[in-house]
Amino acid sequence: MTVKIVNLKLNGVDKAFMARPETTLLLGLREQLGMMGAKRGCAQGACGSCTVLLDGSPVVSCLVPAVTVDGSTVGTVEGLSDGQVLSDVQQAFLDGFATQCGFCTPGMIMSAEALLERNPDPTTEEVQEAISGNVCRCTGYEPIITAILDAAARRRGTTAATTPETDEGPPPTTAYESSEGMRADV
Amino acid sequence: MALLRGRGYASVNYPTGMNLGGDPSQALIHATTMGGFVVSLSSVDLGQGLKTIAAQCAAETLGMPMDNVIVDTADTDTGPHCMGTFASRGTHRVGNAVIMAAREAREVMLQVAAEELEVDADDLETDGSGFVRLKGSPETKIHVQDIALAAHFKQGRTISGRGIFLKERSYPVPETGEMDPDSAQAHACTVAEVEVDDETGIVTVLSLHNAYEIGRALNPAMVTQQVEGGAWMGVSHAVFEATEPYYPSSRAHGPVDFCEYLMPGPAETPVQTSVILERPASNGPFGAKGIGEMTANAPIPAVANAIFDACGVRITVMPFTPESILRGLDELRDAEPSA
């Protein structure tokens, strides 16, 4: 079988990788380009945890043959932030505690990005529809829906639509985050 | 044909921990050269937030910022023993073990600091920002990084601590059956509001209102999310999930993936409100009880009661499928005296 070189613009940067006919976009991203944000959940397009933006539209990258995206623009969760400041959607997810185990989060955020790009002022129902292809097993969806509405309000420049349900301030950082931050602080 | 609304409630009390051959968990803490504190556990965080709770318990006991705590749950072969994360025991068992380990590590940390500052360790306190200081003389202080460096390279000591929480095995009294099976009981009540379509039999859960008494809420944001994420699971048990007729006889034709095994999606999510009541448990870490599993329990009978309130159908088998609703409505009609 023929191995082909796939060229794409990944998060604004020209990239190339070699793909066999059966290589999916997800595997290309994860195993050849080192982009581990998109997750491999069900590998059959049902869970949405591998959602990325292909030429601006959300796709389940586990079902996209890599050779078909040659010349395309691909956006992953890694491209949303410069590593210093979170994107408005990411910040809204963090402030609204719209994560728990985190496995669905990159896909949820990319679906939200695609929604807000085409509809800056979505209704609750439109948010529900936009993430209907993304499965979450921790949160019960409500904080995710709330966070996306919040992000939309932030992007429109209006007051945040909602505040986190608890009044204890932002949730504590996780041990994962702490372990990285420690050396800078101490 | 009509959309019938109803409201129902259910209560649950739920044990923290279990009682088989005894129920222990261990924790070990040691300081790095840089003044970080590594909490070693074999307890698994599969998303429920145990690492955050362990870090909170360690930081609070050590008197150090959360940023100084690194929770390592790497390997159950090489880590200190844990029975596992089940039975709603993680926060209670692991939290207690971490506190015990952190107390011991804190004691050594203060001893090392005392030698560096040439004061009595009993006169020292932590300020919560990374310093150990002399009580009443806050300018006499030393940073934890300097304490750790002194311990490692000057005093030749390990700043470390060992912790275990053991719920001992309890045998039932033969005459009475009396025993002590758990460490605490958490309590909850859920009110469910549903809409029943008496033409299709479809039940829509409109809202859930939860009240939980869980001892101390160590992390209120995570508690609320556990309550509401668990309640979502309860709704799923109540009106969605079914493996019949194939399970357990054959998986060949049964639902095996996200497409076929139905659980509620974003659009089937009920509105939820949650109230947390805190009655600290005397044996819990900072008074916490466990609330892992119980959060899925109360919504199920609450939904069943709400269905009864809405349309008079009393269903006792999960899930409450459209078919079971319609059969129940048919039975009610059949029972009516004919006009």
PDB file of C-alpha atoms in Angstrom, chain A residues 41-42 44-47 96-102 108 125 127-129 131-143 145 165-183 185-186, chain B residues 32 34-37 45-49 51-52 55-56 66-71 143-145 219-226 228-230 232-233 257-259 261-274:
ATOM      1  CA  GLY A  41     -12.285   7.170  22.896  1.00  0.00           C
ATOM      2  CA  CYS A  42     -14.531   4.861  20.902  1.00  0.00           C
ATOM      3  CA  GLN A  44     -16.035   4.826  15.766  1.00  0.00           C
ATOM      4  CA  GLY A  45     -17.245   8.399  15.785  1.00  0.00           C
ATOM      5  CA  ALA A  46     -19.696   8.021  18.645  1.00  0.00           C
ATOM      6  CA  CYS A  47     -18.030   9.733  21.615  1.00  0.00           C
ATOM      7  CA  GLY A  96     -17.418  26.999  35.651  1.00  0.00           C
ATOM      8  CA  PHE A  97     -15.724  23.711  36.644  1.00  0.00           C
ATOM      9  CA  ALA A  98     -17.042  22.117  33.461  1.00  0.00           C
ATOM     10  CA  THR A  99     -14.532  19.286  33.683  1.00  0.00           C
ATOM     11  CA  GLN A 100     -14.052  16.323  35.889  1.00  0.00           C
ATOM     12  CA  CYS A 101     -11.906  13.474  34.577  1.00  0.00           C
ATOM     13  CA  GLY A 102     -11.081  15.626  31.554  1.00  0.00           C
ATOM     14  CA  MET A 108     -16.107  19.505  24.008  1.00  0.00           C
ATOM     15  CA  GLU A 125     -30.852  24.372  22.877  1.00  0.00           C
ATOM     16  CA  VAL A 127     -25.471  24.557  22.684  1.00  0.00           C
ATOM     17  CA  GLN A 128     -27.042  21.201  23.512  1.00  0.00           C
ATOM     18  CA  GLU A 129     -27.256  20.371  19.840  1.00  0.00           C
ATOM     19  CA  ILE A 131     -22.275  19.120  21.783  1.00  0.00           C
ATOM     20  CA  SER A 132     -24.746  16.316  21.147  1.00  0.00           C
ATOM     21  CA  GLY A 133     -21.945  14.348  19.494  1.00  0.00           C
ATOM     22  CA  ASN A 134     -19.707  14.674  22.532  1.00  0.00           C
ATOM     23  CA  VAL A 135     -20.156  12.155  25.313  1.00  0.00           C
ATOM     24  CA  CYS A 136     -19.426  13.088  28.935  1.00  0.00           C
ATOM     25  CA  ARG A 137     -19.775  10.548  31.730  1.00  0.00           C
ATOM     26  CA  CYS A 138     -18.822  12.732  34.700  1.00  0.00           C
ATOM     27  CA  THR A 139     -20.512  16.091  34.759  1.00  0.00           C
ATOM     28  CA  GLY A 140     -24.085  15.474  33.676  1.00  0.00           C
ATOM     29  CA  TYR A 141     -23.473  18.100  30.928  1.00  0.00           C
ATOM     30  CA  GLU A 142     -25.070  20.984  32.789  1.00  0.00           C
ATOM     31  CA  PRO A 143     -21.839  22.774  33.784  1.00  0.00           C
ATOM     32  CA  ILE A 145     -23.595  23.870  28.702  1.00  0.00           C
ATOM     33  CA  GLU A 165     -22.597  27.495  41.163  1.00  0.00           C
ATOM     34  CA  THR A 166     -20.398  27.366  44.217  1.00  0.00           C
ATOM     35  CA  ASP A 167     -19.438  30.612  45.866  1.00  0.00           C
ATOM     36  CA  GLU A 168     -16.078  29.341  47.070  1.00  0.00           C
ATOM     37  CA  GLY A 169     -14.091  31.118  44.369  1.00  0.00           C
ATOM     38  CA  PRO A 170     -12.269  29.287  41.617  1.00  0.00           C
ATOM     39  CA  PRO A 171     -11.763  25.581  42.207  1.00  0.00           C
ATOM     40  CA  PRO A 172      -8.377  24.575  43.592  1.00  0.00           C
ATOM     41  CA  THR A 173      -5.674  23.648  41.179  1.00  0.00           C
ATOM     42  CA  THR A 174      -5.157  19.954  40.697  1.00  0.00           C
ATOM     43  CA  ALA A 175      -2.067  18.141  41.778  1.00  0.00           C
ATOM     44  CA  TYR A 176      -1.103  17.830  38.124  1.00  0.00           C
ATOM     45  CA  GLU A 177      -0.989  21.568  37.723  1.00  0.00           C
ATOM     46  CA  SER A 178       0.683  22.055  41.049  1.00  0.00           C
ATOM     47  CA  SER A 179       3.581  19.777  40.242  1.00  0.00           C
ATOM     48  CA  GLU A 180       4.492  21.952  37.290  1.00  0.00           C
ATOM     49  CA  GLY A 181       4.012  25.228  39.031  1.00  0.00           C
ATOM     50  CA  MET A 182       6.027  24.276  42.072  1.00  0.00           C
ATOM     51  CA  ARG A 183       9.535  24.809  40.828  1.00  0.00           C
ATOM     52  CA  ASP A 185       7.352  29.236  42.974  1.00  0.00           C
ATOM     53  CA  VAL A 186       9.767  27.667  45.415  1.00  0.00           C
TER      54      VAL A 186
ATOM     55  CA  THR B  32      12.098  16.702  47.790  1.00  0.00           C
ATOM     56  CA  MET B  34      13.249  21.689  46.535  1.00  0.00           C
ATOM     57  CA  GLY B  35      10.702  21.647  49.334  1.00  0.00           C
ATOM     58  CA  GLY B  36       7.968  19.872  47.459  1.00  0.00           C
ATOM     59  CA  PHE B  37       6.068  17.178  49.290  1.00  0.00           C
ATOM     60  CA  ASP B  45      -7.825   8.750  40.632  1.00  0.00           C
ATOM     61  CA  LEU B  46      -9.973   7.815  37.669  1.00  0.00           C
ATOM     62  CA  GLY B  47     -11.432  11.282  37.441  1.00  0.00           C
ATOM     63  CA  GLN B  48     -13.264  11.571  40.728  1.00  0.00           C
ATOM     64  CA  GLY B  49     -10.743  14.038  42.114  1.00  0.00           C
ATOM     65  CA  LYS B  51      -5.595  13.573  43.868  1.00  0.00           C
ATOM     66  CA  THR B  52      -7.045  16.986  44.571  1.00  0.00           C
ATOM     67  CA  ALA B  55      -3.279  17.321  47.994  1.00  0.00           C
ATOM     68  CA  GLN B  56      -5.713  19.444  49.998  1.00  0.00           C
ATOM     69  CA  MET B  66      -1.215  23.296  47.487  1.00  0.00           C
ATOM     70  CA  ASP B  67       1.444  24.109  44.893  1.00  0.00           C
ATOM     71  CA  ASN B  68       4.062  22.411  47.079  1.00  0.00           C
ATOM     72  CA  VAL B  69       2.231  19.080  47.045  1.00  0.00           C
ATOM     73  CA  ILE B  70       2.761  16.471  44.356  1.00  0.00           C
ATOM     74  CA  VAL B  71       0.420  13.487  44.496  1.00  0.00           C
ATOM     75  CA  HIS B 143      11.419  28.996  53.681  1.00  0.00           C
ATOM     76  CA  VAL B 144      10.536  25.352  53.132  1.00  0.00           C
ATOM     77  CA  GLN B 145      13.024  25.118  50.296  1.00  0.00           C
ATOM     78  CA  ASN B 219     -14.034  20.719  48.100  1.00  0.00           C
ATOM     79  CA  PRO B 220     -17.502  22.189  47.583  1.00  0.00           C
ATOM     80  CA  ALA B 221     -17.122  22.537  43.805  1.00  0.00           C
ATOM     81  CA  MET B 222     -16.225  18.866  43.442  1.00  0.00           C
ATOM     82  CA  VAL B 223     -18.989  17.848  45.837  1.00  0.00           C
ATOM     83  CA  THR B 224     -21.585  19.688  43.777  1.00  0.00           C
ATOM     84  CA  GLN B 225     -20.287  18.164  40.597  1.00  0.00           C
ATOM     85  CA  GLN B 226     -20.269  14.676  42.090  1.00  0.00           C
ATOM     86  CA  GLU B 228     -25.064  16.434  39.886  1.00  0.00           C
ATOM     87  CA  GLY B 229     -22.980  14.141  37.701  1.00  0.00           C
ATOM     88  CA  GLY B 230     -24.105  11.216  39.841  1.00  0.00           C
ATOM     89  CA  TRP B 232     -27.358  12.364  35.864  1.00  0.00           C
ATOM     90  CA  MET B 233     -26.228   8.741  36.122  1.00  0.00           C
ATOM     91  CA  ASP B 257     -21.152   0.882  22.274  1.00  0.00           C
ATOM     92  CA  PHE B 258     -22.121   4.510  22.768  1.00  0.00           C
ATOM     93  CA  CYS B 259     -24.459   4.403  19.775  1.00  0.00           C
ATOM     94  CA  TYR B 261     -26.327   1.773  24.816  1.00  0.00           C
ATOM     95  CA  LEU B 262     -28.487   4.774  25.553  1.00  0.00           C
ATOM     96  CA  MET B 263     -27.649   7.280  28.225  1.00  0.00           C
ATOM     97  CA  PRO B 264     -28.912  10.852  28.460  1.00  0.00           C
ATOM     98  CA  GLY B 265     -27.224  13.357  26.198  1.00  0.00           C
ATOM     99  CA  PRO B 266     -26.808  17.103  26.624  1.00  0.00           C
ATOM    100  CA  ALA B 267     -30.414  17.745  25.597  1.00  0.00           C
ATOM    101  CA  GLU B 268     -31.870  15.219  28.053  1.00  0.00           C
ATOM    102  CA  THR B 269     -30.165  16.806  31.011  1.00  0.00           C
ATOM    103  CA  PRO B 270     -32.531  17.940  33.763  1.00  0.00           C
ATOM    104  CA  VAL B 271     -32.140  21.258  35.493  1.00  0.00           C
ATOM    105  CA  GLN B 272     -30.510  20.628  38.859  1.00  0.00           C
ATOM    106  CA  THR B 273     -30.200  22.487  42.095  1.00  0.00           C
ATOM    107  CA  SER B 274     -28.124  21.139  44.948  1.00  0.00           C
TER     108      SER B 274
END
